[in-house]
mmCIF file of C-alpha atoms (C1' of nucleotides) in Angstrom:
data_model
loop_
_atom_site.group_PDB
_atom_site.id
_atom_site.type_symbol
_atom_site.label_atom_id
_atom_site.label_comp_id
_atom_site.label_asym_id
_atom_site.label_seq_id
_atom_site.Cartn_x
_atom_site.Cartn_y
_atom_site.Cartn_z
ATOM 1 C CA MET A 1 0.060 0.074 -0.006
ATOM 2 C CA LYS A 2 1.400 3.163 -1.207
ATOM 3 C CA VAL A 3 0.406 6.339 0.540
ATOM 4 C CA ALA A 4 1.230 10.115 -0.260
ATOM 5 C CA THR A 5 0.508 13.386 1.076
ATOM 6 C CA TRP A 6 0.844 16.493 -1.186
ATOM 7 C CA ASN A 7 -0.048 20.034 -0.576
ATOM 8 C CA VAL A 8 -0.792 21.019 -4.722
ATOM 9 C CA ASN A 9 -1.551 24.855 -3.835
ATOM 10 C CA SER A 10 -4.489 25.033 -6.225
ATOM 11 C CA LEU A 11 -5.548 21.667 -7.821
ATOM 12 C CA SER A 12 -7.059 23.996 -10.876
ATOM 13 C CA ALA A 13 -3.402 25.404 -11.408
ATOM 14 C CA ARG A 14 -1.602 21.869 -10.520
ATOM 15 C CA TRP A 15 -3.992 19.490 -12.195
ATOM 16 C CA PRO A 16 -1.704 18.540 -15.098
ATOM 17 C CA ARG A 17 1.372 17.931 -12.766
ATOM 18 C CA VAL A 18 -1.237 16.157 -10.404
ATOM 19 C CA GLU A 19 -2.412 13.805 -13.187
ATOM 20 C CA SER A 20 0.871 12.940 -14.709
ATOM 21 C CA TRP A 21 2.104 12.178 -11.200
ATOM 22 C CA LEU A 22 -1.096 9.881 -10.254
ATOM 23 C CA ILE A 23 0.023 7.915 -13.533
ATOM 24 C CA ASP A 24 3.934 7.654 -13.170
ATOM 25 C CA GLN A 25 3.645 6.822 -9.437
ATOM 26 C CA HIS A 26 0.448 4.859 -8.890
ATOM 27 C CA PRO A 27 -0.333 5.599 -5.400
ATOM 28 C CA ASP A 28 -3.075 3.708 -3.704
ATOM 29 C CA VAL A 29 -4.150 6.398 -1.423
ATOM 30 C CA VAL A 30 -3.435 10.214 -1.898
ATOM 31 C CA LEU A 31 -3.929 12.951 0.594
ATOM 32 C CA ILE A 32 -4.094 16.407 -1.009
ATOM 33 C CA GLN A 33 -4.099 19.797 0.894
ATOM 34 C CA GLU A 34 -5.027 23.271 -0.576
ATOM 35 C CA THR A 35 -7.409 22.357 -3.584
ATOM 36 C CA LYS A 36 -8.308 26.000 -3.383
ATOM 37 C CA GLN A 37 -11.635 24.816 -5.253
ATOM 38 C CA THR A 38 -15.471 24.372 -4.682
ATOM 39 C CA ASP A 39 -16.762 20.925 -4.999
ATOM 40 C CA VAL A 40 -18.137 21.776 -8.232
ATOM 41 C CA LYS A 41 -14.769 22.275 -9.854
ATOM 42 C CA PHE A 42 -13.216 19.149 -8.218
ATOM 43 C CA PRO A 43 -11.952 16.753 -11.145
ATOM 44 C CA PHE A 44 -14.007 13.720 -9.729
ATOM 45 C CA ALA A 45 -14.675 12.301 -13.231
ATOM 46 C CA GLN A 46 -11.078 12.481 -14.344
ATOM 47 C CA LEU A 47 -10.000 10.929 -11.181
ATOM 48 C CA GLU A 48 -12.411 8.314 -11.542
ATOM 49 C CA ALA A 49 -10.798 7.627 -15.100
ATOM 50 C CA LEU A 50 -7.550 6.980 -13.408
ATOM 51 C CA GLY A 51 -8.896 4.619 -11.165
ATOM 52 C CA TYR A 52 -9.619 6.690 -7.981
ATOM 53 C CA GLU A 53 -12.431 7.158 -5.734
ATOM 54 C CA SER A 54 -12.277 10.812 -4.134
ATOM 55 C CA ALA A 55 -13.855 12.780 -1.217
ATOM 56 C CA HIS A 56 -13.517 16.459 -1.084
ATOM 57 C CA TYR A 57 -13.731 18.868 1.626
ATOM 58 C CA GLY A 58 -13.725 22.161 -0.717
ATOM 59 C CA GLN A 59 -14.056 26.003 0.135
ATOM 60 C CA GLY A 60 -13.214 27.828 -2.796
ATOM 61 C CA GLN A 61 -10.660 30.411 -2.851
ATOM 62 C CA TRP A 62 -8.621 29.333 0.078
ATOM 63 C CA ASN A 63 -7.938 25.831 2.003
ATOM 64 C CA GLY A 64 -9.842 22.655 0.502
ATOM 65 C CA VAL A 65 -8.541 18.802 1.429
ATOM 66 C CA ALA A 66 -9.278 15.973 -0.563
ATOM 67 C CA ILE A 67 -8.430 12.013 -0.100
ATOM 68 C CA LEU A 68 -7.956 9.904 -3.383
ATOM 69 C CA SER A 69 -7.747 5.865 -2.963
ATOM 70 C CA ARG A 70 -7.831 2.971 -5.559
ATOM 71 C CA ILE A 71 -8.425 0.731 -2.734
ATOM 72 C CA GLY A 72 -12.192 1.933 -1.295
ATOM 73 C CA LEU A 73 -13.238 4.992 0.369
ATOM 74 C CA SER A 74 -16.229 5.250 2.916
ATOM 75 C CA ASP A 75 -17.188 6.759 6.174
ATOM 76 C CA VAL A 76 -16.226 10.236 4.909
ATOM 77 C CA GLU A 77 -15.902 12.754 7.802
ATOM 78 C CA ARG A 78 -15.423 16.512 7.046
ATOM 79 C CA GLY A 79 -14.113 19.181 9.620
ATOM 80 C CA PHE A 80 -13.815 18.599 13.272
ATOM 81 C CA GLY A 81 -17.858 18.781 13.844
ATOM 82 C CA ASP A 82 -17.415 22.386 15.255
ATOM 83 C CA ALA A 83 -18.287 25.774 14.033
ATOM 84 C CA ASP A 84 -14.623 26.274 11.983
ATOM 85 C CA ALA A 85 -15.954 27.486 8.516
ATOM 86 C CA GLU A 86 -12.613 26.657 7.261
ATOM 87 C CA ALA A 87 -11.829 23.339 5.058
ATOM 88 C CA ARG A 88 -8.610 21.744 6.666
ATOM 89 C CA ILE A 89 -9.487 18.314 7.487
ATOM 90 C CA ILE A 90 -11.098 15.127 5.719
ATOM 91 C CA GLY A 91 -11.227 11.827 7.099
ATOM 92 C CA ALA A 92 -12.190 8.263 5.289
ATOM 93 C CA THR A 93 -11.682 4.731 5.802
ATOM 94 C CA THR A 94 -9.841 2.866 2.998
ATOM 95 C CA ALA A 95 -8.730 -0.786 2.962
ATOM 96 C CA GLY A 96 -9.519 -0.629 6.666
ATOM 97 C CA VAL A 97 -7.221 1.940 7.542
ATOM 98 C CA ARG A 98 -8.510 5.216 8.689
ATOM 99 C CA VAL A 99 -6.858 8.269 6.883
ATOM 100 C CA TYR A 100 -6.767 11.918 7.508
ATOM 101 C CA SER A 101 -5.595 14.464 5.006
ATOM 102 C CA CYS A 102 -4.890 17.878 7.280
ATOM 103 C CA TYR A 103 -3.947 21.434 5.962
ATOM 104 C CA VAL A 104 -2.788 22.983 9.386
ATOM 105 C CA PRO A 105 -3.075 26.578 9.671
ATOM 106 C CA ASN A 106 0.089 28.578 8.604
ATOM 107 C CA GLY A 107 -0.034 31.056 11.897
ATOM 108 C CA ARG A 108 1.515 33.809 10.012
ATOM 109 C CA ALA A 109 3.495 35.270 13.023
ATOM 110 C CA ILE A 110 3.741 34.461 16.576
ATOM 111 C CA ASP A 111 1.723 37.482 17.693
ATOM 112 C CA ASN A 112 -0.796 37.165 15.083
ATOM 113 C CA PRO A 113 -4.086 35.878 16.390
ATOM 114 C CA HIS A 114 -3.868 33.243 13.452
ATOM 115 C CA TYR A 115 -1.289 31.461 15.569
ATOM 116 C CA GLN A 116 -3.662 30.955 18.535
ATOM 117 C CA TYR A 117 -5.881 29.393 15.811
ATOM 118 C CA LYS A 118 -3.217 27.209 14.716
ATOM 119 C CA LEU A 119 -2.315 25.855 18.063
ATOM 120 C CA GLU A 120 -6.391 25.471 19.006
ATOM 121 C CA TRP A 121 -6.481 23.629 15.595
ATOM 122 C CA LEU A 122 -3.696 21.225 16.376
ATOM 123 C CA SER A 123 -5.420 20.744 19.957
ATOM 124 C CA LYS A 124 -8.525 19.589 18.152
ATOM 125 C CA LEU A 125 -6.271 17.512 16.156
ATOM 126 C CA HIS A 126 -4.815 15.811 19.053
ATOM 127 C CA GLN A 127 -8.385 15.287 20.530
ATOM 128 C CA LEU A 128 -9.415 13.428 17.496
ATOM 129 C CA VAL A 129 -6.321 11.250 17.503
ATOM 130 C CA GLU A 130 -7.180 10.581 21.247
ATOM 131 C CA ARG A 131 -10.576 9.411 20.426
ATOM 132 C CA ARG A 132 -9.767 7.106 17.378
ATOM 133 C CA ASP A 133 -10.648 3.637 16.851
ATOM 134 C CA ARG A 134 -7.411 1.838 18.224
ATOM 135 C CA ALA A 135 -8.364 -1.420 16.583
ATOM 136 C CA ARG A 136 -7.676 0.386 13.170
ATOM 137 C CA HIS A 137 -4.498 1.279 11.684
ATOM 138 C CA ILE A 138 -4.390 5.387 11.186
ATOM 139 C CA VAL A 139 -2.719 7.805 8.890
ATOM 140 C CA VAL A 140 -3.015 11.303 9.932
ATOM 141 C CA GLY A 141 -0.920 13.151 7.083
ATOM 142 C CA GLY A 142 -0.787 16.519 5.656
ATOM 143 C CA ASP A 143 0.909 19.837 5.367
ATOM 144 C CA PHE A 144 1.635 20.453 9.177
ATOM 145 C CA ASN A 145 3.244 23.773 8.459
ATOM 146 C CA VAL A 146 5.409 22.939 11.673
ATOM 147 C CA ALA A 147 9.232 21.773 11.321
ATOM 148 C CA PRO A 148 9.398 19.233 14.025
ATOM 149 C CA THR A 149 13.149 19.852 15.150
ATOM 150 C CA ASP A 150 15.852 21.828 13.712
ATOM 151 C CA LEU A 151 17.153 19.071 11.538
ATOM 152 C CA ASP A 152 13.793 19.774 9.523
ATOM 153 C CA CYS A 153 14.679 23.390 8.868
ATOM 154 C CA TYR A 154 17.503 24.439 6.328
ATOM 155 C CA ASP A 155 18.691 27.223 8.605
ATOM 156 C CA PRO A 156 17.340 27.559 12.132
ATOM 157 C CA SER A 157 18.901 31.086 12.673
ATOM 158 C CA VAL A 158 16.734 32.312 9.939
ATOM 159 C CA PHE A 159 13.520 30.927 11.915
ATOM 160 C CA VAL A 160 14.333 32.664 15.496
ATOM 161 C CA GLY A 161 11.095 33.849 16.565
ATOM 162 C CA ALA A 162 9.106 32.758 13.654
ATOM 163 C CA THR A 163 6.287 30.215 13.428
ATOM 164 C CA HIS A 164 6.545 26.644 12.063
ATOM 165 C CA VAL A 165 9.577 26.076 14.533
ATOM 166 C CA SER A 166 8.325 27.487 17.901
ATOM 167 C CA GLU A 167 7.955 25.478 21.255
ATOM 168 C CA ALA A 168 4.432 25.373 21.110
ATOM 169 C CA GLU A 169 3.933 23.956 17.503
ATOM 170 C CA ARG A 170 6.575 21.404 18.013
ATOM 171 C CA ASP A 171 5.117 20.292 21.540
ATOM 172 C CA ALA A 172 1.625 19.812 19.565
ATOM 173 C CA LEU A 173 3.361 17.805 17.143
ATOM 174 C CA ARG A 174 4.868 15.771 20.189
ATOM 175 C CA ALA A 175 1.390 15.382 21.848
ATOM 176 C CA LEU A 176 0.569 13.267 18.623
ATOM 177 C CA GLU A 177 3.660 11.169 19.311
ATOM 178 C CA ARG A 178 2.353 10.768 22.978
ATOM 179 C CA SER A 179 -1.042 9.421 21.729
ATOM 180 C CA GLY A 180 1.034 6.784 20.059
ATOM 181 C CA LEU A 181 1.403 8.016 16.426
ATOM 182 C CA VAL A 182 4.880 8.097 14.642
ATOM 183 C CA ASP A 183 6.420 10.469 12.241
ATOM 184 C CA LEU A 184 7.196 7.940 9.697
ATOM 185 C CA THR A 185 9.586 9.691 7.291
ATOM 186 C CA ARG A 186 11.632 10.520 10.528
ATOM 187 C CA ALA A 187 11.427 7.130 11.753
ATOM 188 C CA LEU A 188 12.752 5.722 8.606
ATOM 189 C CA ASN A 189 15.159 8.276 7.766
ATOM 190 C CA PRO A 190 16.963 9.063 10.891
ATOM 191 C CA GLY A 191 19.629 12.176 10.401
ATOM 192 C CA GLU A 192 18.260 12.967 6.886
ATOM 193 C CA PRO A 193 16.737 16.521 6.238
ATOM 194 C CA CYS A 194 13.915 14.943 3.802
ATOM 195 C CA TYR A 195 12.821 18.647 3.235
ATOM 196 C CA SER A 196 9.068 18.754 1.391
ATOM 197 C CA TRP A 197 8.609 22.610 1.060
ATOM 198 C CA TRP A 198 10.589 25.264 -0.720
ATOM 199 C CA ASP A 199 9.789 28.687 -0.930
ATOM 200 C CA TYR A 200 9.016 29.954 -4.334
ATOM 201 C CA ARG A 201 11.294 33.029 -4.000
ATOM 202 C CA ASN A 202 14.880 33.410 -3.857
ATOM 203 C CA GLY A 203 15.417 30.426 -5.870
ATOM 204 C CA SER A 204 15.165 28.518 -2.755
ATOM 205 C CA PHE A 205 14.726 24.941 -4.085
ATOM 206 C CA ARG A 206 18.092 25.165 -6.163
ATOM 207 C CA ARG A 207 19.817 26.526 -2.848
ATOM 208 C CA GLY A 208 18.377 23.764 -0.671
ATOM 209 C CA TRP A 209 16.583 26.160 1.502
ATOM 210 C CA GLY A 210 13.717 23.878 2.541
ATOM 211 C CA LEU A 211 11.732 22.780 5.303
ATOM 212 C CA ARG A 212 10.299 19.260 6.345
ATOM 213 C CA ILE A 213 6.681 20.309 7.291
ATOM 214 C CA ASP A 214 4.758 17.592 5.199
ATOM 215 C CA LEU A 215 4.486 14.678 7.400
ATOM 216 C CA LEU A 216 2.981 11.286 7.720
ATOM 217 C CA PHE A 217 1.896 10.389 11.259
ATOM 218 C CA VAL A 218 0.733 6.589 11.642
ATOM 219 C CA ASP A 219 0.017 4.186 14.351
ATOM 220 C CA ARG A 220 3.062 2.121 15.805
ATOM 221 C CA ASP A 221 1.782 -1.149 14.304
ATOM 222 C CA LEU A 222 1.590 0.408 10.954
ATOM 223 C CA LEU A 223 5.301 1.652 11.448
ATOM 224 C CA ASP A 224 6.098 -1.918 11.938
ATOM 225 C CA LYS A 225 4.757 -2.779 8.332
ATOM 226 C CA ALA A 226 6.205 0.077 6.683
ATOM 227 C CA SER A 227 9.106 -0.424 3.941
ATOM 228 C CA SER A 228 9.801 2.998 3.213
ATOM 229 C CA SER A 229 9.329 6.646 3.223
ATOM 230 C CA TYR A 230 10.625 9.407 1.188
ATOM 231 C CA VAL A 231 9.912 12.895 -0.765
ATOM 232 C CA ASP A 232 9.618 12.857 -4.425
ATOM 233 C CA ARG A 233 11.520 15.982 -4.928
ATOM 234 C CA ASP A 234 11.477 15.578 -8.935
ATOM 235 C CA ALA A 235 7.736 16.698 -8.326
ATOM 236 C CA ARG A 236 9.345 20.268 -7.299
ATOM 237 C CA LYS A 237 10.992 20.487 -10.644
ATOM 238 C CA GLY A 238 9.894 21.452 -13.947
ATOM 239 C CA GLU A 239 7.144 23.707 -15.343
ATOM 240 C CA LYS A 240 4.454 25.226 -12.782
ATOM 241 C CA PRO A 241 5.541 22.860 -9.495
ATOM 242 C CA SER A 242 3.575 23.422 -6.470
ATOM 243 C CA ASP A 243 6.050 24.767 -3.638
ATOM 244 C CA HIS A 244 5.483 21.310 -1.724
ATOM 245 C CA ALA A 245 6.760 17.904 -2.885
ATOM 246 C CA PRO A 246 4.896 14.882 -2.420
ATOM 247 C CA VAL A 247 6.103 12.879 0.629
ATOM 248 C CA VAL A 248 5.397 8.893 0.179
ATOM 249 C CA GLY A 249 5.140 6.133 2.929
ATOM 250 C CA GLU A 250 5.083 2.449 1.575
ATOM 251 C CA PHE A 251 3.392 -0.329 3.621
ATOM 252 C CA THR A 252 3.132 -4.084 3.349
ATOM 253 C CA ILE A 253 -0.451 -4.777 5.030
ATOM 254 C "C1'" DA B 1 14.812 38.616 3.931
ATOM 255 C "C1'" DT B 2 12.167 37.914 -0.208
ATOM 256 C "C1'" DG B 3 14.589 37.062 -6.759
ATOM 257 C "C1'" DT B 4 7.132 33.745 -6.733
ATOM 258 C "C1'" DC B 5 2.880 31.965 -7.602
ATOM 259 C "C1'" DA B 6 -2.310 31.911 -7.096
ATOM 260 C "C1'" DC B 7 -6.363 33.952 -5.969
ATOM 261 C "C1'" DA B 8 -10.473 37.539 -6.369
ATOM 262 C "C1'" DG B 9 -11.974 41.447 -7.613
ATOM 263 C "C1'" DT B 10 -10.725 46.876 -8.129
ATOM 264 C "C1'" DC B 11 -10.278 42.739 -13.762
ATOM 265 C "C1'" DC B 12 -4.375 43.334 -17.609
ATOM 266 C "C1'" DC B 13 -3.014 45.646 -12.245
ATOM 267 C "C1'" DT B 14 -3.844 45.592 -6.942
ATOM 268 C "C1'" DG B 15 -4.334 43.379 -2.322
ATOM 269 C "C1'" DT B 16 -4.202 39.204 0.295
ATOM 270 C "C1'" DG B 17 -2.126 34.710 1.695
ATOM 271 C "C1'" DA B 18 1.446 31.583 1.718
#
DNA sequence: ATGTCACAGTCCCTGTGA
């Protein structure tokens, strides 16, 4: 079972890249973030032609998350079931595994109200993880907008006092780990940066100025069944790329 | 810090978000 998470930064703008990537890489399950589409525009039919069932939680101009699967899709869950109007989390069951596609709020700046929204959002995610059905495998993947440690940041000195690296954000990820989840890419690639995002500006990709903020959290039993996890940097190259690369996990179930 | 990209509306430029 091959699972990927990818922030596509507009599925409308990225469709040619997404379609060719699905054909080339044949993932079984794809967790997508930032579709920036309403459900009306979502390419359900094109994905079905490629063999994928899809579930979308669309908003329009901003946000928007989706799950694609070629191995079944049921019990779709949109949002946390609260008053939050932003489309940032969708869950579904595929091949007996509960999967979530998450687009964690950016936070903007430590002194910005959006940063508090980010921490509250991560707290709600933690509650969801705590409430999970522990008889099932779980994958909580997405754009977390947090670099878990300094290894996940190309130059920590640039980010002093910034979002994405603060202790409160990192502790929110550690809370997921205390609930029994494991950061798959880090577990299988200790000591390697594995950046997944590079700013469009400054030639950041060419210079290697990246962050590892796109993560796949899995339960410990699923880690035991994992064979590899990697970043597909090739998807960040070429014509009209997203600023994020897909992060892949492979399992023998 | 900022050598970019995508969106919507003010609509071929500008403000906003990332």
